[in-house]
Each structure stands twice: as C-alpha cells, then as structure tokens.
Amino acid sequence: MSTLNLSVDSDGVALIVIDLIDRPINVFTPEFVNDLSQAVEQILAREDIKGAVLTSGKQGFIAGADLKDLVNAYEQGVSPSDAATRFNRENALFRRIETGGKPFVAALNGQALGGGLELALACHHRVLASHPKALVGLPEVTVGLLAAGGGTQRLPRLIGVEKALPLLLEGTLLKPEQALEVGIIDELVPPFELLEKSRQWVLEHPHPQQPWDIKGFTIAGGSGPLAEHAGRSFTANMAQVRKRTQDNYPAPLAILSAVYEGTQLPFDLAIQVEAKYFAQLLANPVARNLMRTLFINKGRADKLARRPQGIAPLHISRLAVLGAGMMGVGIARVAAAAGIQVVLLDNNLQAAERGKEQIAQALEKDRARRGGSQDAVDAQLARILATEDYSQLSHCELVIEAVFEERTVKAQVIQRAEEHLPASAIFASNTSTLPISGLAELSQRPTQFIGIHFFSPVERMPLVEVILGKETSKATLAHALDFVALLRKTPIVVNDSPGFYTSRIFCSYIDEGMAMLAEGIAPALIENAARMAGLATGPLAVTDEVSLDLQKKVVDQAISDGLSPERQRQHAQPVINRFNTLGRLGRKTGGGFYEFPVGGRKHLWSGLTELYPTRAEQPEVQEVIDRLLYIQALESARCVEEGVITDAMDADLGAILGLGFPGWAGGPLSFIDTLGLAPFVERCKQLASHHPRFQPSAWLIQRAALGKNFY
Ligand code: NAD
C-alpha cells in the first residue's frame, strides 16, 4: 500500500505505520482512506490479530485534510450533496474502527490536527509522545470549515460540550500537557515508550467500546437547551461569535448548530447533521477564499514561488541598515533575531546607539513577558553594531536604507554606501512611496537595486513587499527573496509604480473614508461599516495612526512630481490639508479624527461634525461598506492592468497581510472573482454615477465581458 505499512507482532498486535509516499507530511487523501479501510478490514477479519496500534512514519501524525483537494472541489462546483457524501467513506471507516470489536490505539508521535485528530478520536485510546513541538486540535474553523470526520460530535462527547466548544470555535491547538488535562489524550509518555505503551493497552483491553456506544451514555455536563451550561455554551457563544465575525464567517455559527443539534441525537444521526453543515460551508466561497489565499498561496509565497529559477541561493550573513529610526530599528531587530550580523548606521553615533538601545529595551520587555534566556537576548544584541562609519559596510552582502523619505537624503546615503560596499552587494530601499527605478538612477549599480518594503511594526507584521525597478536583475530579486525567507516573512513581488502596490491600495481606502467624512457621512457610520466589513481598522482610525502630516507629504510629492489627478488624491486632499492646518496630525499629536486622552480610551473627536456637518440623510450601511471594499478592489484591478501586479496571489496576500483587508474575501482580487466580474463592474458603474473615481476602465469592462477571472 502506498500510504501505510501493516505488520503484526508475535503477540498478535498489528502496527499500522502511516507514511504517504511523495508527501513531506501525512494528510488525508482518498488513497489513504482506501488503504486504511483495507487494513482495518484485515485486522477485524483475522483471528490471529487482537487489535492495532496506529502511528506515523513521518515527523508528526497527520496534519489534516489536503486543502488543495478541498479548493478543487469548490472550483469544480461541488453541490451540497456531493460535499456531504465526501466524508461518508471516512466516517464509515471511523465507525468501523470504533465498533468493530477490537481495540485500536492512536500512538501520536507529534502533531495530530484536523482529520488526524479525528482519526485518533475514533480510536479507543490515545497516547501522545511528549515532544515540545507536538500539537493537537481541530483548526478547520480557521479555513472556514468544520471538522467533518466526526470531530464536532466525538469531541463534545469525550470532554463535554462546554469544554469542546471553544476549541472548535477558535480552532485552538493544544500542547501535550493541555491536551492531557482537557482529556483529549489519555496518556502522555516519553517518545521511546510510545509504541510499547500503546501495544500494552491493546493487550489489556480486548473488547473496548467508545463511551458513546455504551447504552445509557450521557454527555458530561449535559446537552441541549436544558443543560445547565446551555446559556453560556450556545446563547453567549452565539452573541460573541456574531460580534467577532460580524456574520462574515459562516463556520463558527455552523459549528454551534452542529454541536447543539448533534449532541442531542444518537451518534450515527449526529454524524449526518455534521455532514449537512459541512456541505454548506464547503459550497460557500468564504472557505475557498480563506484556504486559497491564507494557506495555499501563503505557503507558496513562503516557499518563494516567485523566485527566479536557476540562481544559486545567497545566505546573507552581514546586513547594513541605514537610518536607525522606527523602521531601521525594527529591521535590525528582526535580522539579528534571524542570526544575521547587522551594521546599524545613522547620521551620528549617538543616534545609532539610541536605536540599538531601543532594541535592547524591546528585547528585555519581551523576555520579561514571554520568558526566554538572557543569553539569547545578549547574543542577539551582540550581532548589532551601532555606528556612523560607512567603512563598516565593506563586508555587507545587503544594505537596506530606511532614512528620511526624501530623495536628496536617499541620494546621499546611496552614494556614500556604494563607496564602501563590495561590488556584489545588493542595495535595497525601504521607501514607501518613492519609485524604485528613480532611486536606482542614483546608484552606480541599478541592476543590484531593489525595493524591500517592510511594514510597521516590523517585528509583528508578516508581509514584505519586494519591488522591482526597471533594471533590477533576476539574481537581485532571487537574493532579496532569500533574505525575506531568512526572516520568516511572507514576500510579495510587484513592479514599480508610485506607491507600488500596498501603498496604493491603502491610500484608496483611507481617501474614501476622508471623502465620505467631507460629504457629511457620520464618522461613526464610516468607522463601524469598516468594522462590519471585517477590515482591520476604520479608515479614519488608521489615518490617525500613520499620521496626517505624512499623508500631506505624499500628496505634495505627487503634486510636485506632476502625477495624474487620481494620484494627487483630490477627493481626500482638502481633508488632509485642513487637519494639517489645525495641527491635528493623529495619535502622535494626541488628536486627529480621534481624541487620544492620556490614560483614557480613544474616541471620535467631537469637533469633527462641526468641521463636516453630518448630512440629514445618511446612506445605507451596505453602501458605505461597498465603497470601502470596492475602491480597494478597483485599485487592485488597476494594478493588474498596469502590470504592477503580475500574479493575483501577490495582490491578495499583500492586502490581507499588509493592510488588514478582510480574510473572508480572500483579498481584493478574490473579492472581485467571488462577486463575478460583470456584477462587480456594474456596481462600480452605479457608484461612479455619484463618485467618478469608481468608473471601471475600458480594460476592466472588456475583461468582464470576456468573463476572464483574476484566478
Ligand atoms: P524615521 O524618521 O523614524 O527614521 C529615519 C532615520 O534616518 C532617523 O533615525 C534619521 O536620523 C536617519 N537619517 C536621516 N538622514 C540620514 C542620513 N543621511 N544618514 C543616516 N541616517 C539618516 O523614519 P521611519 O518611519 O523609520 O521611515 C524610514 C523609511 O522607511 C522611509 O523611507 C519611510 O517611507 C519608510 N517606511 C516607513 C514606514 C512607517 O510606517 N513609518 C513603513 C514602511 C516604510
């Protein structure tokens, strides 16, 4: 069999070692279900076999379903009844294991997630090897689904509804001790005892039954509306889920329903209830969007799918960071954490040392909060050299400049750095707005010039936008991506344009918020609509965070560069200017659109409605939501049209990971594909009748007519 090996020892205990060939980890595939069914039937039929131990031949037990397979099922137009029958074979197999009359023990040698844990729950006993990286859990909710291999039914029967629900609703992964404490596993043993303990259990328990198959079984704590915990488990959880998801994610509500209904039924009927809810989720685009962007495509990006082939990898061991300000300090910190030697350079030694001191304080704070060794902190700091001396750059393979956002300052540091850098070194700019090709003209080696754009705060934000200038070579791109991978961040690759990709989408969003404010739409409506759409932060709140003086600088630069009217952000410009005149620049001045009282909670500034009187007639919430989402989607489509984006995955990952675009939508291009290009274009035209910036381009209209999706 290609997915497992079966052997039987002299005591009559079978050992099933799950080991899918050609796969780095074990996952559920149709072949595996076939092979396991055959093995189980053999074990049940043979009189010389007393029972079986299931374990894995790989690191970890089973990581769950194959998400690509589930996305394909959606793409091929899975019907709810197809989806429901998908798991019939698996569920029949699991029932055969638990009701066949012979003992089955799951010997978990590491991670048992999703279907892997469901298989273990169908076994009569679960032994886990105490490995620090072992995790168990049912994370299906995080991909918009529910555990459809009996997980929503066995887990509550095993540990009680009240304990099971948070694990199912949040997809919590438990460490070995936690799993033992809640009762998901029965024994925690040192790895070398795993198989022997499991074997012993088989020999000592010849005729086990699952608790739920014993007559008179009741769930600990009860089930249904009359259970003591029903108010907490169902009513309170329902309210919390709806508040948290704003009804954008159907999976948690489906899980609540499956558990509520299923736990009041006999097990075999309960499984059908689970299948019914699973079918609805699999046929819903939210699950497809989450799986495709945040798991499959994020995984591809992390494995450097955009790296040009045939170029030898470069291990950056020495990095220079120019500018020890907010971004430079963050970049130096994450690079040192990845084991890279860092030269942190600023105008003068004091400024550079101040930057290093900030890193020391942040690391110490982290250590105090999360634990960790002083030695590790010291080693990380020892890798950072604070300096004002450019000759220290002579051994660096890569430089990232993060000095002031002014072309003249950038020109100066490019020239000074290149006087000392080795000929092969790459020069990267962390600029958020200045075109890379323009900066590359200031360099002696434009083919080795690239944009590596981090997001703030660097240590927390997972995304890095890599920007190609006109002359950037393939090798420079490949090596920049090697560096991003070393930092364990997710790269996207885009072509040069003012604002690249992410800043363009970001500005389209905040500008729409400011334009609505100027139109007299109630500020609370704007901010709440954003939250209801699932956007990470309201447009006014996030503008306060990035500051209004920065916005003014960007607009002024666009005007002086003679960029097109859209790029001058004319609909938001008056608001930006007005707040700059007032000196209300955002959080950093204690007030912008919001007030930031010392020691108190921020709240919308009461003066807003005096500046921009609220119209008597307010738009529907959906209208506001549409404007906030469509404007970003439209700008993303423009980036495809202009060649800034060459792969839809970059646009979607960039918007979700860098800007907080809602995950349920899968990113702005998935949002358009999900709606359908033609309906998207129609709605844009409607919006354009009042706000011309929504007018779709001839290119997009034609694309819609051809039905040419972005994926
Ligand atoms: P900052 O003002 O906090 O820091 C800039 C640092 O550069 C200061 O320490 C300054 O002393 C130093 N510096 C100025 N001129 C120098 C010179 N000639 N030589 C050496 N050092 C010099 O700015 P920041 O927010 O860290 O932004 C830096 C760059 O990163 C900008 O290009 C900005 O557009 C970009 N960026 C910023 C953010 C953000 O959220 N702040 C996000 C992404 C990218």
GROMACS .gro file of N, CA and C and ligand atoms in nm, residues 322-329 345-348 351 354 390 401-406 409-410 412-413 429-434 453-456 546 550, ligand 1:
model
  155
  322LEU      N    1   2.065   5.142   0.704
  322LEU     CA    2   2.097   5.285   0.711
  322LEU      C    3   1.976   5.359   0.765
  323GLY      N    4   1.995   5.430   0.876
  323GLY     CA    5   1.884   5.500   0.940
  323GLY      C    6   1.834   5.418   1.057
  324ALA      N    7   1.860   5.469   1.178
  324ALA     CA    8   1.819   5.394   1.298
  324ALA      C    9   1.691   5.455   1.355
  325GLY      N   10   1.596   5.486   1.265
  325GLY     CA   11   1.466   5.538   1.310
  325GLY      C   12   1.372   5.422   1.336
  326MET      N   13   1.242   5.451   1.331
  326MET     CA   14   1.144   5.349   1.365
  326MET      C   15   1.161   5.222   1.280
  327MET      N   16   1.172   5.239   1.148
  327MET     CA   17   1.179   5.121   1.060
  327MET      C   18   1.316   5.054   1.066
  328GLY      N   19   1.422   5.137   1.066
  328GLY     CA   20   1.557   5.080   1.070
  328GLY      C   21   1.579   4.993   1.192
  329VAL      N   22   1.530   5.042   1.305
  329VAL     CA   23   1.544   4.968   1.431
  329VAL      C   24   1.469   4.834   1.421
  345LEU      N   25   2.349   5.195   1.100
  345LEU     CA   26   2.420   5.322   1.081
  345LEU      C   27   2.322   5.439   1.081
  346ASP      N   28   2.359   5.546   1.149
  346ASP     CA   29   2.279   5.669   1.142
  346ASP      C   30   2.375   5.786   1.123
  347ASN      N   31   2.316   5.905   1.110
  347ASN     CA   32   2.393   6.027   1.090
  347ASN      C   33   2.509   6.043   1.186
  348ASN      N   34   2.484   6.009   1.311
  348ASN     CA   35   2.589   6.020   1.412
  348ASN      C   36   2.578   5.902   1.507
  351ALA      N   37   2.283   5.872   1.758
  351ALA     CA   38   2.154   5.829   1.702
  351ALA      C   39   2.154   5.678   1.677
  354ARG      N   40   2.125   5.507   2.007
  354ARG     CA   41   1.990   5.520   2.061
  354ARG      C   42   1.900   5.413   1.998
  390TYR      N   43   3.079   5.463   0.762
  390TYR     CA   44   3.041   5.388   0.641
  390TYR      C   45   3.141   5.278   0.605
  401GLU      N   46   1.823   5.076   0.309
  401GLU     CA   47   1.817   5.212   0.363
  401GLU      C   48   1.678   5.240   0.416
  402ALA      N   49   1.675   5.302   0.534
  402ALA     CA   50   1.547   5.343   0.594
  402ALA      C   51   1.565   5.483   0.652
  403VAL      N   52   1.624   5.572   0.569
  403VAL     CA   53   1.643   5.711   0.615
  403VAL      C   54   1.518   5.791   0.580
  404PHE      N   55   1.521   5.924   0.604
  404PHE     CA   56   1.402   6.005   0.580
  404PHE      C   57   1.351   5.986   0.437
  405GLU      N   58   1.219   6.003   0.422
  405GLU     CA   59   1.155   5.982   0.291
  405GLU      C   60   1.178   6.104   0.202
  406GLU      N   61   1.305   6.134   0.174
  406GLU     CA   62   1.336   6.248   0.085
  406GLU      C   63   1.442   6.202  -0.013
  409VAL      N   64   1.805   6.300   0.054
  409VAL     CA   65   1.871   6.226   0.164
  409VAL      C   66   1.904   6.085   0.117
  410LYS      N   67   1.811   6.023   0.044
  410LYS     CA   68   1.835   5.887  -0.007
  410LYS      C   69   1.956   5.890  -0.101
  412GLN      N   70   2.209   6.082  -0.104
  412GLN     CA   71   2.335   6.097  -0.029
  412GLN      C   72   2.380   5.963   0.031
  413VAL      N   73   2.285   5.889   0.092
  413VAL     CA   74   2.328   5.764   0.157
  413VAL      C   75   2.360   5.655   0.054
  429SER      N   76   1.596   4.962  -0.090
  429SER     CA   77   1.533   5.077  -0.024
  429SER      C   78   1.404   5.032   0.042
  430ASN      N   79   1.380   5.087   0.162
  430ASN     CA   80   1.256   5.057   0.234
  430ASN      C   81   1.153   5.169   0.210
  431THR      N   82   1.177   5.251   0.110
  431THR     CA   83   1.084   5.363   0.084
  431THR      C   84   0.940   5.315   0.069
  432SER      N   85   0.844   5.396   0.115
  432SER     CA   86   0.704   5.356   0.096
  432SER      C   87   0.647   5.418  -0.030
  433THR      N   88   0.707   5.524  -0.082
  433THR     CA   89   0.641   5.595  -0.192
  433THR      C   90   0.733   5.627  -0.309
  434LEU      N   91   0.864   5.645  -0.287
  434LEU     CA   92   0.949   5.692  -0.397
  434LEU      C   93   0.975   5.578  -0.495
  453HIS      N   94   1.027   4.646   0.106
  453HIS     CA   95   0.939   4.736   0.182
  453HIS      C   96   0.877   4.659   0.300
  454PHE      N   97   0.918   4.698   0.420
  454PHE     CA   98   0.864   4.636   0.543
  454PHE      C   99   0.743   4.715   0.590
  455PHE      N  100   0.670   4.655   0.682
  455PHE     CA  101   0.551   4.721   0.739
  455PHE      C  102   0.573   4.740   0.888
  456SER      N  103   0.507   4.838   0.942
  456SER     CA  104   0.528   4.872   1.083
  456SER      C  105   0.416   4.814   1.171
  546VAL      N  106  -0.109   5.646   1.106
  546VAL     CA  107   0.006   5.672   1.016
  546VAL      C  108   0.037   5.821   1.006
  550LEU      N  109   0.225   6.291   0.727
  550LEU     CA  110   0.285   6.201   0.628
  550LEU      C  111   0.198   6.200   0.502
  712NAD     P1  112   1.228   5.786   1.097
  712NAD     O1  113   1.219   5.933   1.080
  712NAD     O2  114   1.178   5.723   1.219
  712NAD     O3  115   1.382   5.742   1.083
  712NAD     C1  116   1.470   5.789   0.985
  712NAD     C2  117   1.611   5.775   1.042
  712NAD     O4  118   1.703   5.805   0.938
  712NAD     C3  119   1.642   5.871   1.157
  712NAD     O5  120   1.698   5.799   1.262
  712NAD     C4  121   1.743   5.966   1.096
  712NAD     O6  122   1.838   6.014   1.192
  712NAD     C5  123   1.809   5.878   0.994
  712NAD     N1  124   1.875   5.954   0.890
  712NAD     C6  125   1.828   6.063   0.826
  712NAD     N2  126   1.919   6.105   0.736
  712NAD     C7  127   2.023   6.019   0.743
  712NAD     C8  128   2.149   6.010   0.676
  712NAD     N3  129   2.183   6.098   0.583
  712NAD     N4  130   2.230   5.909   0.707
  712NAD     C9  131   2.197   5.820   0.802
  712NAD     N5  132   2.082   5.825   0.870
  712NAD    C10  133   1.995   5.923   0.841
  712NAD     O7  134   1.161   5.725   0.966
  712NAD     P2  135   1.092   5.581   0.951
  712NAD     O8  136   0.950   5.591   0.984
  712NAD     O9  137   1.177   5.479   1.013
  712NAD    O10  138   1.097   5.565   0.791
  712NAD    C11  139   1.217   5.537   0.725
  712NAD    C12  140   1.189   5.494   0.582
  712NAD    O11  141   1.103   5.381   0.584
  712NAD    C13  142   1.118   5.595   0.496
  712NAD    O12  143   1.165   5.583   0.365
  712NAD    C14  144   0.972   5.556   0.505
  712NAD    O13  145   0.898   5.596   0.393
  712NAD    C15  146   0.986   5.407   0.507
  712NAD     N6  147   0.873   5.335   0.568
  712NAD    C16  148   0.812   5.382   0.679
  712NAD    C17  149   0.707   5.312   0.736
  712NAD    C18  150   0.639   5.361   0.861
  712NAD    O14  151   0.533   5.305   0.897
  712NAD     N7  152   0.694   5.459   0.930
  712NAD    C19  153   0.666   5.190   0.680
  712NAD    C20  154   0.733   5.143   0.567
  712NAD    C21  155   0.836   5.216   0.512
   0.00000   0.00000   0.00000
